[in-house]
XYZ file of C-alpha atoms in Angstrom:
166
model
C 29.775 -30.497 -63.424
C 27.674 -29.370 -60.613
C 25.442 -26.720 -61.219
C 26.325 -23.261 -60.223
C 22.782 -22.411 -59.157
C 22.656 -23.149 -55.844
C 26.142 -22.034 -55.053
C 24.619 -18.487 -56.418
C 21.407 -19.082 -54.507
C 23.355 -19.781 -51.064
C 25.775 -17.130 -51.271
C 22.808 -14.150 -52.680
C 20.541 -15.493 -49.651
C 23.163 -14.911 -47.214
C 24.183 -11.596 -48.331
C 20.167 -10.547 -48.422
C 20.258 -11.887 -44.646
C 23.107 -10.274 -43.397
C 22.162 -6.973 -44.669
C 18.974 -7.403 -43.180
C 17.008 -7.523 -46.208
C 14.283 -10.017 -47.519
C 15.167 -12.713 -49.831
C 12.694 -13.798 -52.482
C 12.836 -17.195 -54.722
C 10.155 -17.261 -57.657
C 9.958 -21.077 -58.424
C 8.218 -22.663 -61.436
C 5.586 -24.888 -59.467
C 5.216 -26.890 -62.870
C 8.657 -28.640 -62.308
C 8.572 -32.122 -61.002
C 9.222 -32.508 -57.164
C 8.074 -29.146 -56.004
C 6.412 -29.391 -53.204
C 4.525 -26.286 -52.108
C 0.947 -25.060 -51.211
C -1.290 -25.145 -54.543
C -3.600 -22.818 -53.552
C -0.624 -20.130 -53.641
C 0.440 -20.819 -56.841
C -0.581 -18.529 -59.742
C 0.156 -19.362 -63.751
C 2.312 -22.107 -62.376
C 4.794 -19.931 -60.576
C 5.050 -18.954 -56.780
C 7.305 -16.441 -55.168
C 8.657 -17.495 -51.774
C 10.413 -15.457 -49.044
C 13.307 -17.882 -48.145
C 14.786 -15.680 -45.227
C 15.337 -17.470 -41.773
C 12.446 -15.249 -40.417
C 9.971 -16.795 -42.797
C 11.451 -20.274 -43.604
C 12.425 -22.681 -40.821
C 14.968 -25.415 -40.931
C 15.832 -24.110 -44.354
C 18.293 -25.795 -45.946
C 19.950 -24.972 -49.434
C 21.265 -28.244 -50.774
C 23.013 -28.904 -54.390
C 19.714 -30.403 -55.137
C 17.091 -28.825 -53.290
C 15.559 -26.114 -51.369
C 13.551 -27.176 -48.492
C 12.101 -25.943 -44.949
C 8.869 -25.138 -43.464
C 6.872 -21.771 -44.010
C 3.494 -20.431 -42.944
C 0.888 -20.086 -45.540
C -2.592 -18.824 -44.088
C -1.880 -19.303 -40.592
C -0.609 -23.065 -41.344
C 2.862 -24.452 -41.478
C 3.590 -26.102 -44.893
C 6.592 -28.186 -45.648
C 8.267 -26.784 -49.038
C 10.553 -28.778 -51.315
C 11.809 -27.041 -54.385
C 14.349 -28.968 -56.748
C 17.074 -26.395 -58.232
C 15.849 -26.713 -61.724
C 12.492 -24.927 -60.468
C 14.167 -21.906 -58.817
C 13.692 -19.438 -61.722
C 15.169 -16.336 -59.912
C 16.185 -14.731 -56.272
C 15.425 -10.929 -56.057
C 15.773 -9.008 -52.560
C 12.242 -7.177 -51.512
C 13.513 -4.223 -50.754
C 16.120 -3.015 -53.340
C 14.708 -5.414 -56.387
C 18.355 -6.346 -56.953
C 18.680 -10.225 -57.495
C 19.267 -12.471 -60.647
C 17.240 -14.601 -62.871
C 18.815 -18.231 -63.270
C 18.201 -19.474 -67.072
C 16.969 -22.934 -67.390
C 20.228 -24.183 -69.275
C 22.950 -22.250 -66.800
C 25.203 -25.303 -66.625
C 24.620 -26.651 -69.902
C 27.529 -27.789 -72.168
C 26.435 -25.103 -74.654
C 26.328 -22.516 -72.076
C 29.654 -22.944 -71.381
C 31.006 -22.918 -74.642
C 28.990 -19.836 -75.180
C 30.499 -18.322 -72.099
C 34.097 -19.130 -73.567
C 33.724 -17.313 -76.650
C 32.323 -14.022 -75.476
C 32.610 -11.793 -72.992
C 29.181 -11.382 -71.622
C 28.021 -12.637 -68.334
C 27.288 -16.166 -68.676
C 23.316 -16.423 -68.573
C 22.733 -14.488 -65.372
C 21.034 -11.223 -65.501
C 20.660 -8.538 -62.805
C 16.949 -7.661 -62.516
C 14.960 -4.758 -60.954
C 11.253 -5.093 -59.576
C 8.584 -3.127 -61.727
C 5.824 -1.578 -60.038
C 4.990 -0.192 -56.896
C 3.151 -2.714 -54.680
C 4.604 -5.800 -52.637
C 6.349 -8.566 -54.377
C 6.567 -10.152 -57.903
C 3.527 -12.191 -57.940
C 3.719 -15.481 -59.848
C 7.497 -15.346 -60.248
C 10.123 -13.706 -62.994
C 7.352 -12.199 -65.198
C 7.104 -9.318 -62.564
C 10.930 -8.381 -62.931
C 12.751 -6.572 -65.795
C 16.218 -6.746 -67.007
C 18.542 -3.830 -66.054
C 20.519 -2.223 -68.573
C 24.022 -2.570 -67.965
C 24.697 1.196 -69.761
C 22.466 2.790 -67.389
C 23.331 5.863 -66.178
C 25.439 5.809 -62.905
C 25.187 9.284 -61.814
C 21.632 8.557 -60.898
C 20.694 8.538 -56.750
C 19.722 5.346 -55.423
C 16.162 4.478 -55.172
C 14.478 4.496 -51.561
C 13.213 0.921 -50.211
C 9.639 0.481 -51.364
C 7.202 -0.498 -49.016
C 4.703 1.007 -46.932
C 5.025 5.119 -46.131
C 6.358 6.077 -42.710
C 5.185 9.277 -40.659
C 6.726 10.008 -37.780
C 5.414 12.493 -35.182
C 7.899 15.298 -34.116
C 6.391 17.445 -31.417
């Protein structure tokens, strides 16, 4: 059976871009076949902006995420097997999902049939105030499903803006 991960990744990236948001992908750089600039890998992980504005000639196939991105002013070819994609997060809202390693294993599918819980996907939210999660999914935390729905949405994080009014 074909993995669900590339389909979910393509859908979330398209949703983020359609809404003018920035899709970030946490990558396990230790997986065989990953081609990213080693200087930007921290603790075996790297977070990539995979939006069209940041990643040119991007292709998300069922096996691989590929494209060209600039690092320190130099264009680099990126190649990320689907097995190395750990999570997707939207920079502005912190929304996204973590992809477990065994998302499409027979054991996971059996567990999904026996329980009403979501099969291995977790919604996530970003911790802290600054920038994107460095080094991948460890900068992310799970959102509890029983959170109070009366809470107002959080404003987007980033640089504060001052508007001069005369």
